[in-house]
């Protein structure tokens, strides 16, 4: 999407991120990730304002982060414990972070899909693998693509409609590149805002191939953070990768 770079998400969303982006799964995610980390070192890719990293650090884990957005990291720093988390400002498509190797590398909340090319996603897997300890785990949380949501390559969904306000999502889908140009449009009391979010989706099996290219294999796949089984009906997945046994 023209005019959209790695830091744009934070520029547009940091101020209201915690209020508007609560998936309601944080406690379960933290519990599952802490179990996988098993007391070891954690690296969160796209750490954001620390929704996951801070509770993990509060459990005594050593947590590092990387994020492209100084605005999101300012939000992390402003929270209790946020100043103590080592953070690298950089692009998760191509990174080196000191302080490893890590027992757990985490990339959740669909953020792999913020990388809008196949090459960038594959390289992210390779960089994650390069930072993993020999028995380490790389955890991805992502939605399962739903191309049926698009009609004639487009989708439209009303979020809110009142006498004074209208908010809707508009998207355009390219099935060849697996990219979606997406905007949240909000109008209230005469004010108007656009929140763009370009993404490239990938199927779970495609992520398994990216993992193989990075020298990893799938160890576990759940449909949610309670470790519910992943089935053909699952709308999301948590995939746990590691080196072949
Ligand atoms: C949906 S938020 C997720 C934040 C946090 N992981 C969480 O679960 O709350 C996406 C984060 O990815 C970061 N981000 C987006 N593209 C990035 C890139 N190419 N490199 C590094 N960070 C990126 C944004 O700045 C933002 O902090």
PDB file of C-alpha atoms and ligand atoms in Angstrom:
ATOM      1  CA  UNK A   1       0.000   0.000   0.000  1.00  0.00           C
ATOM      2  CA  UNK A   2       1.539   3.279  -1.100  1.00  0.00           C
ATOM      3  CA  UNK A   3       2.701   5.429   1.821  1.00  0.00           C
ATOM      4  CA  UNK A   4       2.612   2.566   4.348  1.00  0.00           C
ATOM      5  CA  UNK A   5       5.891   1.394   5.959  1.00  0.00           C
ATOM      6  CA  UNK A   6       6.929  -0.758   8.934  1.00  0.00           C
ATOM      7  CA  UNK A   7       6.485   2.144  11.395  1.00  0.00           C
ATOM      8  CA  UNK A   8       3.101   3.291  10.050  1.00  0.00           C
ATOM      9  CA  UNK A   9       1.026   0.935  12.229  1.00  0.00           C
ATOM     10  CA  UNK A  10       2.414   2.526  15.364  1.00  0.00           C
ATOM     11  CA  UNK A  11       2.134   6.092  14.053  1.00  0.00           C
ATOM     12  CA  UNK A  12      -1.587   5.536  13.476  1.00  0.00           C
ATOM     13  CA  UNK A  13      -2.491   3.184  16.330  1.00  0.00           C
ATOM     14  CA  UNK A  14      -0.110   3.638  19.285  1.00  0.00           C
ATOM     15  CA  UNK A  15      -2.186   6.232  21.116  1.00  0.00           C
ATOM     16  CA  UNK A  16      -5.325   4.078  21.305  1.00  0.00           C
ATOM     17  CA  UNK A  17      -3.731   0.646  20.848  1.00  0.00           C
ATOM     18  CA  UNK A  18      -4.435  -0.817  24.285  1.00  0.00           C
ATOM     19  CA  UNK A  19      -8.047   0.435  24.297  1.00  0.00           C
ATOM     20  CA  UNK A  20      -8.942  -0.702  20.770  1.00  0.00           C
ATOM     21  CA  UNK A  21      -6.852  -3.873  20.360  1.00  0.00           C
ATOM     22  CA  UNK A  22      -7.714  -6.153  23.246  1.00  0.00           C
ATOM     23  CA  UNK A  23      -8.306  -9.637  21.814  1.00  0.00           C
ATOM     24  CA  UNK A  24      -9.532 -10.913  25.194  1.00  0.00           C
ATOM     25  CA  UNK A  25      -7.032 -13.778  25.118  1.00  0.00           C
ATOM     26  CA  UNK A  26      -4.055 -12.164  26.837  1.00  0.00           C
ATOM     27  CA  UNK A  27      -4.110 -14.156  30.102  1.00  0.00           C
ATOM     28  CA  UNK A  28      -4.433 -17.493  28.289  1.00  0.00           C
ATOM     29  CA  UNK A  29      -1.700 -16.513  25.818  1.00  0.00           C
ATOM     30  CA  UNK A  30       0.679 -15.498  28.602  1.00  0.00           C
ATOM     31  CA  UNK A  31       0.056 -18.783  30.459  1.00  0.00           C
ATOM     32  CA  UNK A  32       0.674 -20.902  27.337  1.00  0.00           C
ATOM     33  CA  UNK A  33       3.790 -18.932  26.345  1.00  0.00           C
ATOM     34  CA  UNK A  34       5.243 -19.054  29.870  1.00  0.00           C
ATOM     35  CA  UNK A  35       4.831 -22.844  29.834  1.00  0.00           C
ATOM     36  CA  UNK A  36       6.631 -23.057  26.475  1.00  0.00           C
ATOM     37  CA  UNK A  37       9.426 -20.739  27.657  1.00  0.00           C
ATOM     38  CA  UNK A  38      10.004 -23.012  30.663  1.00  0.00           C
ATOM     39  CA  UNK A  39      12.020 -20.372  32.496  1.00  0.00           C
ATOM     40  CA  UNK A  40      14.184 -19.541  29.459  1.00  0.00           C
ATOM     41  CA  UNK A  41      14.816 -16.412  27.402  1.00  0.00           C
ATOM     42  CA  UNK A  42      12.017 -14.943  25.296  1.00  0.00           C
ATOM     43  CA  UNK A  43      12.176 -12.738  22.199  1.00  0.00           C
ATOM     44  CA  UNK A  44       8.910 -11.149  21.099  1.00  0.00           C
ATOM     45  CA  UNK A  45       8.843  -9.994  17.477  1.00  0.00           C
ATOM     46  CA  UNK A  46       6.615  -6.911  17.093  1.00  0.00           C
ATOM     47  CA  UNK A  47       6.468  -6.448  20.867  1.00  0.00           C
ATOM     48  CA  UNK A  48       4.216  -3.393  20.610  1.00  0.00           C
ATOM     49  CA  UNK A  49       3.127  -1.824  23.897  1.00  0.00           C
ATOM     50  CA  UNK A  50       4.012  -4.983  25.840  1.00  0.00           C
ATOM     51  CA  UNK A  51       0.572  -6.590  26.111  1.00  0.00           C
ATOM     52  CA  UNK A  52       2.273 -10.020  26.264  1.00  0.00           C
ATOM     53  CA  UNK A  53       5.886  -9.147  27.079  1.00  0.00           C
ATOM     54  CA  UNK A  54       5.183  -7.320  30.356  1.00  0.00           C
ATOM     55  CA  UNK A  55       3.148 -10.130  31.988  1.00  0.00           C
ATOM     56  CA  UNK A  56       5.824 -12.605  30.835  1.00  0.00           C
ATOM     57  CA  UNK A  57       8.549 -10.433  32.394  1.00  0.00           C
ATOM     58  CA  UNK A  58       6.446 -10.139  35.574  1.00  0.00           C
ATOM     59  CA  UNK A  59       6.611 -13.956  35.807  1.00  0.00           C
ATOM     60  CA  UNK A  60      10.389 -13.662  36.028  1.00  0.00           C
ATOM     61  CA  UNK A  61      11.199 -14.483  32.409  1.00  0.00           C
ATOM     62  CA  UNK A  62      13.942 -12.622  30.559  1.00  0.00           C
ATOM     63  CA  UNK A  63      12.078 -10.903  27.700  1.00  0.00           C
ATOM     64  CA  UNK A  64      13.581  -9.008  24.748  1.00  0.00           C
ATOM     65  CA  UNK A  65      11.639  -7.335  21.974  1.00  0.00           C
ATOM     66  CA  UNK A  66      11.881  -5.888  18.506  1.00  0.00           C
ATOM     67  CA  UNK A  67       9.450  -3.475  16.877  1.00  0.00           C
ATOM     68  CA  UNK A  68       9.595  -0.994  14.011  1.00  0.00           C
ATOM     69  CA  UNK A  69       7.576   1.653  15.821  1.00  0.00           C
ATOM     70  CA  UNK A  70       9.091   4.123  18.305  1.00  0.00           C
ATOM     71  CA  UNK A  71       5.506   5.196  19.105  1.00  0.00           C
ATOM     72  CA  UNK A  72       4.491   1.681  20.210  1.00  0.00           C
ATOM     73  CA  UNK A  73       7.711   1.356  22.231  1.00  0.00           C
ATOM     74  CA  UNK A  74       6.975   4.682  23.955  1.00  0.00           C
ATOM     75  CA  UNK A  75       3.704   3.076  25.079  1.00  0.00           C
ATOM     76  CA  UNK A  76       5.644   0.082  26.434  1.00  0.00           C
ATOM     77  CA  UNK A  77       8.139   2.326  28.237  1.00  0.00           C
ATOM     78  CA  UNK A  78       5.340   4.265  29.930  1.00  0.00           C
ATOM     79  CA  UNK A  79       4.004   1.135  31.690  1.00  0.00           C
ATOM     80  CA  UNK A  80       5.289  -0.323  34.966  1.00  0.00           C
ATOM     81  CA  UNK A  81       8.285  -2.527  34.134  1.00  0.00           C
ATOM     82  CA  UNK A  82       8.340  -1.285  30.531  1.00  0.00           C
ATOM     83  CA  UNK A  83      11.606   0.648  30.883  1.00  0.00           C
ATOM     84  CA  UNK A  84      13.483  -2.538  31.816  1.00  0.00           C
ATOM     85  CA  UNK A  85      12.626  -4.569  28.686  1.00  0.00           C
ATOM     86  CA  UNK A  86      15.477  -4.491  26.124  1.00  0.00           C
ATOM     87  CA  UNK A  87      14.017  -3.475  22.756  1.00  0.00           C
ATOM     88  CA  UNK A  88      15.595  -3.247  19.318  1.00  0.00           C
ATOM     89  CA  UNK A  89      13.965  -0.839  16.887  1.00  0.00           C
ATOM     90  CA  UNK A  90      13.939  -2.719  13.598  1.00  0.00           C
ATOM     91  CA  UNK A  91      12.020  -4.576  10.920  1.00  0.00           C
ATOM     92  CA  UNK A  92      10.934  -8.142  11.736  1.00  0.00           C
ATOM     93  CA  UNK A  93      11.466  -8.983   8.052  1.00  0.00           C
ATOM     94  CA  UNK A  94      15.236  -8.801   8.561  1.00  0.00           C
ATOM     95  CA  UNK A  95      16.694  -8.506  12.036  1.00  0.00           C
ATOM     96  CA  UNK A  96      19.503  -9.250  14.443  1.00  0.00           C
ATOM     97  CA  UNK A  97      18.870  -8.961  18.187  1.00  0.00           C
ATOM     98  CA  UNK A  98      21.550  -9.219  20.869  1.00  0.00           C
ATOM     99  CA  UNK A  99      20.939 -11.247  24.029  1.00  0.00           C
ATOM    100  CA  UNK A 100      20.189 -14.639  22.473  1.00  0.00           C
ATOM    101  CA  UNK A 101      19.958 -17.441  21.721  1.00  0.00           C
ATOM    102  CA  UNK A 102      16.323 -17.487  22.796  1.00  0.00           C
ATOM    103  CA  UNK A 103      14.299 -20.426  24.081  1.00  0.00           C
ATOM    104  CA  UNK A 104      11.109 -18.901  22.773  1.00  0.00           C
ATOM    105  CA  UNK A 105      10.567 -16.538  19.844  1.00  0.00           C
ATOM    106  CA  UNK A 106       7.013 -15.216  19.609  1.00  0.00           C
ATOM    107  CA  UNK A 107       5.130 -13.531  16.763  1.00  0.00           C
ATOM    108  CA  UNK A 108       1.438 -13.287  17.594  1.00  0.00           C
ATOM    109  CA  UNK A 109      -1.790 -11.372  16.912  1.00  0.00           C
ATOM    110  CA  UNK A 110      -1.559 -11.995  13.116  1.00  0.00           C
ATOM    111  CA  UNK A 111       1.504  -9.763  12.890  1.00  0.00           C
ATOM    112  CA  UNK A 112       3.402 -12.016  10.452  1.00  0.00           C
ATOM    113  CA  UNK A 113       0.735 -10.925   7.952  1.00  0.00           C
ATOM    114  CA  UNK A 114       1.802  -7.284   8.380  1.00  0.00           C
ATOM    115  CA  UNK A 115       4.760  -8.298   6.196  1.00  0.00           C
ATOM    116  CA  UNK A 116       3.169  -7.908   2.795  1.00  0.00           C
ATOM    117  CA  UNK A 117       5.420 -10.076   0.609  1.00  0.00           C
ATOM    118  CA  UNK A 118       6.192 -13.791   0.605  1.00  0.00           C
ATOM    119  CA  UNK A 119       9.930 -13.010   0.649  1.00  0.00           C
ATOM    120  CA  UNK A 120       9.596 -10.866   3.773  1.00  0.00           C
ATOM    121  CA  UNK A 121       7.606 -13.582   5.578  1.00  0.00           C
ATOM    122  CA  UNK A 122      10.105 -16.318   4.622  1.00  0.00           C
ATOM    123  CA  UNK A 123      12.987 -14.135   5.764  1.00  0.00           C
ATOM    124  CA  UNK A 124      11.213 -13.471   9.066  1.00  0.00           C
ATOM    125  CA  UNK A 125      11.071 -17.239   9.672  1.00  0.00           C
ATOM    126  CA  UNK A 126      14.788 -17.512   8.806  1.00  0.00           C
ATOM    127  CA  UNK A 127      15.717 -14.705  11.198  1.00  0.00           C
ATOM    128  CA  UNK A 128      13.548 -16.222  13.958  1.00  0.00           C
ATOM    129  CA  UNK A 129      15.229 -19.613  13.469  1.00  0.00           C
ATOM    130  CA  UNK A 130      18.681 -17.993  13.601  1.00  0.00           C
ATOM    131  CA  UNK A 131      17.862 -16.579  17.060  1.00  0.00           C
ATOM    132  CA  UNK A 132      16.535 -19.869  18.516  1.00  0.00           C
ATOM    133  CA  UNK A 133      18.366 -22.044  21.022  1.00  0.00           C
ATOM    134  CA  UNK A 134      18.778 -25.656  19.862  1.00  0.00           C
ATOM    135  CA  UNK A 135      15.601 -26.789  21.675  1.00  0.00           C
ATOM    136  CA  UNK A 136      13.873 -23.451  21.217  1.00  0.00           C
ATOM    137  CA  UNK A 137      10.342 -22.849  19.951  1.00  0.00           C
ATOM    138  CA  UNK A 138       8.994 -20.293  17.477  1.00  0.00           C
ATOM    139  CA  UNK A 139       5.309 -19.513  18.085  1.00  0.00           C
ATOM    140  CA  UNK A 140       3.035 -17.912  15.518  1.00  0.00           C
ATOM    141  CA  UNK A 141      -0.575 -16.852  16.112  1.00  0.00           C
ATOM    142  CA  UNK A 142      -2.535 -16.080  12.951  1.00  0.00           C
ATOM    143  CA  UNK A 143      -6.010 -16.193  11.472  1.00  0.00           C
ATOM    144  CA  UNK A 144      -6.989 -18.821   8.921  1.00  0.00           C
ATOM    145  CA  UNK A 145      -7.694 -16.968   5.664  1.00  0.00           C
ATOM    146  CA  UNK A 146     -11.353 -16.691   4.662  1.00  0.00           C
ATOM    147  CA  UNK A 147     -11.414 -15.815   0.992  1.00  0.00           C
ATOM    148  CA  UNK A 148     -15.200 -16.412   0.946  1.00  0.00           C
ATOM    149  CA  UNK A 149     -15.510 -13.089   2.796  1.00  0.00           C
ATOM    150  CA  UNK A 150     -14.703 -11.329  -0.495  1.00  0.00           C
ATOM    151  CA  UNK A 151     -17.186 -10.798  -3.288  1.00  0.00           C
ATOM    152  CA  UNK A 152     -15.777  -9.612  -6.613  1.00  0.00           C
ATOM    153  CA  UNK A 153     -12.492  -9.183  -4.769  1.00  0.00           C
ATOM    154  CA  UNK A 154     -13.908  -6.778  -2.177  1.00  0.00           C
ATOM    155  CA  UNK A 155     -15.475  -6.812   1.281  1.00  0.00           C
ATOM    156  CA  UNK A 156     -17.392  -4.301   3.385  1.00  0.00           C
ATOM    157  CA  UNK A 157     -18.406  -4.671   7.050  1.00  0.00           C
ATOM    158  CA  UNK A 158     -20.214  -2.151   9.229  1.00  0.00           C
ATOM    159  CA  UNK A 159     -18.691  -1.891  12.729  1.00  0.00           C
ATOM    160  CA  UNK A 160     -20.948   0.800  14.164  1.00  0.00           C
ATOM    161  CA  UNK A 161     -23.863   2.778  12.860  1.00  0.00           C
ATOM    162  CA  UNK A 162     -25.792   5.371  14.896  1.00  0.00           C
ATOM    163  CA  UNK A 163     -27.463   8.695  14.134  1.00  0.00           C
ATOM    164  CA  UNK A 164     -24.125  10.462  14.795  1.00  0.00           C
ATOM    165  CA  UNK A 165     -21.567   7.875  13.700  1.00  0.00           C
ATOM    166  CA  UNK A 166     -20.548   5.338  11.134  1.00  0.00           C
ATOM    167  CA  UNK A 167     -17.572   2.986  11.235  1.00  0.00           C
ATOM    168  CA  UNK A 168     -16.866   0.328   8.661  1.00  0.00           C
ATOM    169  CA  UNK A 169     -14.108  -1.912   7.275  1.00  0.00           C
ATOM    170  CA  UNK A 170     -13.426  -1.885   3.539  1.00  0.00           C
ATOM    171  CA  UNK A 171     -11.014  -4.287   1.872  1.00  0.00           C
ATOM    172  CA  UNK A 172      -9.746  -5.274  -1.554  1.00  0.00           C
ATOM    173  CA  UNK A 173      -8.319  -8.755  -2.103  1.00  0.00           C
ATOM    174  CA  UNK A 174      -5.696  -9.948  -4.588  1.00  0.00           C
ATOM    175  CA  UNK A 175      -5.778 -13.785  -4.540  1.00  0.00           C
ATOM    176  CA  UNK A 176      -2.598 -14.041  -6.630  1.00  0.00           C
ATOM    177  CA  UNK A 177      -0.310 -12.189  -4.211  1.00  0.00           C
ATOM    178  CA  UNK A 178      -2.575 -13.140  -1.232  1.00  0.00           C
ATOM    179  CA  UNK A 179      -2.653  -9.498  -0.247  1.00  0.00           C
ATOM    180  CA  UNK A 180      -5.472  -7.453   1.253  1.00  0.00           C
ATOM    181  CA  UNK A 181      -5.660  -3.660   1.171  1.00  0.00           C
ATOM    182  CA  UNK A 182      -7.716  -2.848   4.246  1.00  0.00           C
ATOM    183  CA  UNK A 183      -9.036   0.348   5.793  1.00  0.00           C
ATOM    184  CA  UNK A 184     -11.077   1.062   8.899  1.00  0.00           C
ATOM    185  CA  UNK A 185     -13.122   4.197   8.249  1.00  0.00           C
ATOM    186  CA  UNK A 186     -14.593   6.061  11.236  1.00  0.00           C
ATOM    187  CA  UNK A 187     -16.951   9.044  11.121  1.00  0.00           C
ATOM    188  CA  UNK A 188     -18.328  10.626  14.275  1.00  0.00           C
ATOM    189  CA  UNK A 189     -19.750  14.101  14.963  1.00  0.00           C
ATOM    190  CA  UNK A 190     -18.326  15.415  11.699  1.00  0.00           C
ATOM    191  CA  UNK A 191     -14.790  14.048  12.337  1.00  0.00           C
ATOM    192  CA  UNK A 192     -13.362  11.446  10.006  1.00  0.00           C
ATOM    193  CA  UNK A 193     -10.431   9.027  10.261  1.00  0.00           C
ATOM    194  CA  UNK A 194      -8.757   6.346   8.151  1.00  0.00           C
ATOM    195  CA  UNK A 195      -6.784   3.473   9.684  1.00  0.00           C
ATOM    196  CA  UNK A 196      -5.110   1.472   6.904  1.00  0.00           C
ATOM    197  CA  UNK A 197      -3.694  -2.015   7.417  1.00  0.00           C
ATOM    198  CA  UNK A 198      -2.225  -3.749   4.370  1.00  0.00           C
ATOM    199  CA  UNK A 199      -1.523  -7.433   4.861  1.00  0.00           C
ATOM    200  CA  UNK A 200      -0.473 -10.636   3.158  1.00  0.00           C
ATOM    201  CA  UNK A 201      -2.228 -13.718   4.455  1.00  0.00           C
ATOM    202  CA  UNK A 202      -0.772 -17.235   4.339  1.00  0.00           C
ATOM    203  CA  UNK A 203      -2.341 -20.644   4.906  1.00  0.00           C
ATOM    204  CA  UNK A 204      -1.213 -22.773   7.861  1.00  0.00           C
ATOM    205  CA  UNK A 205       0.382 -25.276   5.446  1.00  0.00           C
ATOM    206  CA  UNK A 206       2.253 -22.406   3.775  1.00  0.00           C
ATOM    207  CA  UNK A 207       3.647 -21.350   7.152  1.00  0.00           C
ATOM    208  CA  UNK A 208       4.819 -24.940   7.678  1.00  0.00           C
ATOM    209  CA  UNK A 209       6.729 -24.670   4.390  1.00  0.00           C
ATOM    210  CA  UNK A 210       8.254 -21.350   5.443  1.00  0.00           C
ATOM    211  CA  UNK A 211       9.341 -23.092   8.639  1.00  0.00           C
ATOM    212  CA  UNK A 212      10.975 -25.882   6.645  1.00  0.00           C
ATOM    213  CA  UNK A 213      12.857 -23.333   4.547  1.00  0.00           C
ATOM    214  CA  UNK A 214      14.165 -21.979   7.846  1.00  0.00           C
ATOM    215  CA  UNK A 215      15.194 -25.437   9.102  1.00  0.00           C
ATOM    216  CA  UNK A 216      12.229 -25.808  11.463  1.00  0.00           C
ATOM    217  CA  UNK A 217       9.228 -28.124  11.634  1.00  0.00           C
ATOM    218  CA  UNK A 218       5.764 -27.989  13.140  1.00  0.00           C
ATOM    219  CA  UNK A 219       5.653 -29.410  16.670  1.00  0.00           C
ATOM    220  CA  UNK A 220       2.130 -28.416  17.773  1.00  0.00           C
ATOM    221  CA  UNK A 221      -0.882 -26.575  16.372  1.00  0.00           C
ATOM    222  CA  UNK A 222      -3.830 -25.406  18.471  1.00  0.00           C
ATOM    223  CA  UNK A 223      -6.918 -23.422  17.528  1.00  0.00           C
ATOM    224  CA  UNK A 224      -6.616 -21.133  20.566  1.00  0.00           C
ATOM    225  CA  UNK A 225      -4.490 -20.409  23.620  1.00  0.00           C
ATOM    226  CA  UNK A 226      -6.297 -23.045  25.704  1.00  0.00           C
ATOM    227  CA  UNK A 227      -4.665 -25.591  23.357  1.00  0.00           C
ATOM    228  CA  UNK A 228      -8.008 -26.613  21.833  1.00  0.00           C
ATOM    229  CA  UNK A 229      -7.439 -28.919  18.847  1.00  0.00           C
ATOM    230  CA  UNK A 230      -7.012 -27.322  15.429  1.00  0.00           C
ATOM    231  CA  UNK A 231      -9.687 -28.573  13.003  1.00  0.00           C
ATOM    232  CA  UNK A 232     -11.075 -27.765   9.554  1.00  0.00           C
ATOM    233  CA  UNK A 233     -13.516 -25.358  11.292  1.00  0.00           C
ATOM    234  CA  UNK A 234     -10.816 -23.424  13.181  1.00  0.00           C
ATOM    235  CA  UNK A 235     -10.700 -19.734  12.281  1.00  0.00           C
ATOM    236  CA  UNK A 236      -7.266 -19.167  13.846  1.00  0.00           C
ATOM    237  CA  UNK A 237      -4.220 -21.139  14.838  1.00  0.00           C
ATOM    238  CA  UNK A 238      -1.313 -21.096  17.201  1.00  0.00           C
ATOM    239  CA  UNK A 239       1.563 -22.960  15.621  1.00  0.00           C
ATOM    240  CA  UNK A 240       4.653 -24.041  17.523  1.00  0.00           C
ATOM    241  CA  UNK A 241       7.803 -24.677  15.478  1.00  0.00           C
ATOM    242  CA  UNK A 242      11.162 -26.075  16.493  1.00  0.00           C
ATOM    243  CA  UNK A 243      14.166 -27.843  15.037  1.00  0.00           C
ATOM    244  CA  UNK A 244      13.576 -31.404  13.832  1.00  0.00           C
ATOM    245  CA  UNK A 245      13.978 -33.936  16.628  1.00  0.00           C
TER     246      UNK A 245
HETATM  247  C1  LIG B   1      -1.068  -5.873  16.236  1.00  0.00           C
HETATM  248  S1  LIG B   1       0.347  -5.129  16.985  1.00  0.00           S
HETATM  249  C2  LIG B   1       0.899  -6.467  18.024  1.00  0.00           C
HETATM  250  C3  LIG B   1       1.658  -5.987  19.234  1.00  0.00           C
HETATM  251  C4  LIG B   1       1.888  -7.069  20.312  1.00  0.00           C
HETATM  252  N1  LIG B   1       2.660  -8.178  19.788  1.00  0.00           N
HETATM  253  C5  LIG B   1       0.553  -7.576  20.856  1.00  0.00           C
HETATM  254  O1  LIG B   1       0.266  -8.767  20.699  1.00  0.00           O
HETATM  255  O2  LIG B   1      -0.191  -6.760  21.419  1.00  0.00           O
HETATM  256  C6  LIG B   1       1.489  -5.143  15.672  1.00  0.00           C
HETATM  257  C7  LIG B   1       2.874  -4.628  16.020  1.00  0.00           C
HETATM  258  O3  LIG B   1       3.726  -4.931  14.929  1.00  0.00           O
HETATM  259  C8  LIG B   1       4.596  -3.849  14.713  1.00  0.00           C
HETATM  260  N2  LIG B   1       5.062  -3.988  13.318  1.00  0.00           N
HETATM  261  C9  LIG B   1       4.327  -3.957  12.199  1.00  0.00           C
HETATM  262  N3  LIG B   1       5.103  -4.186  11.126  1.00  0.00           N
HETATM  263  C10 LIG B   1       6.361  -4.369  11.598  1.00  0.00           C
HETATM  264  C11 LIG B   1       7.624  -4.645  10.991  1.00  0.00           C
HETATM  265  N4  LIG B   1       7.731  -4.811   9.664  1.00  0.00           N
HETATM  266  N5  LIG B   1       8.706  -4.785  11.773  1.00  0.00           N
HETATM  267  C12 LIG B   1       8.608  -4.628  13.126  1.00  0.00           C
HETATM  268  N6  LIG B   1       7.457  -4.356  13.770  1.00  0.00           N
HETATM  269  C13 LIG B   1       6.342  -4.235  13.004  1.00  0.00           C
HETATM  270  C14 LIG B   1       3.770  -2.632  14.999  1.00  0.00           C
HETATM  271  O4  LIG B   1       4.556  -1.497  15.270  1.00  0.00           O
HETATM  272  C15 LIG B   1       2.984  -3.121  16.216  1.00  0.00           C
HETATM  273  O5  LIG B   1       3.673  -2.857  17.406  1.00  0.00           O
END
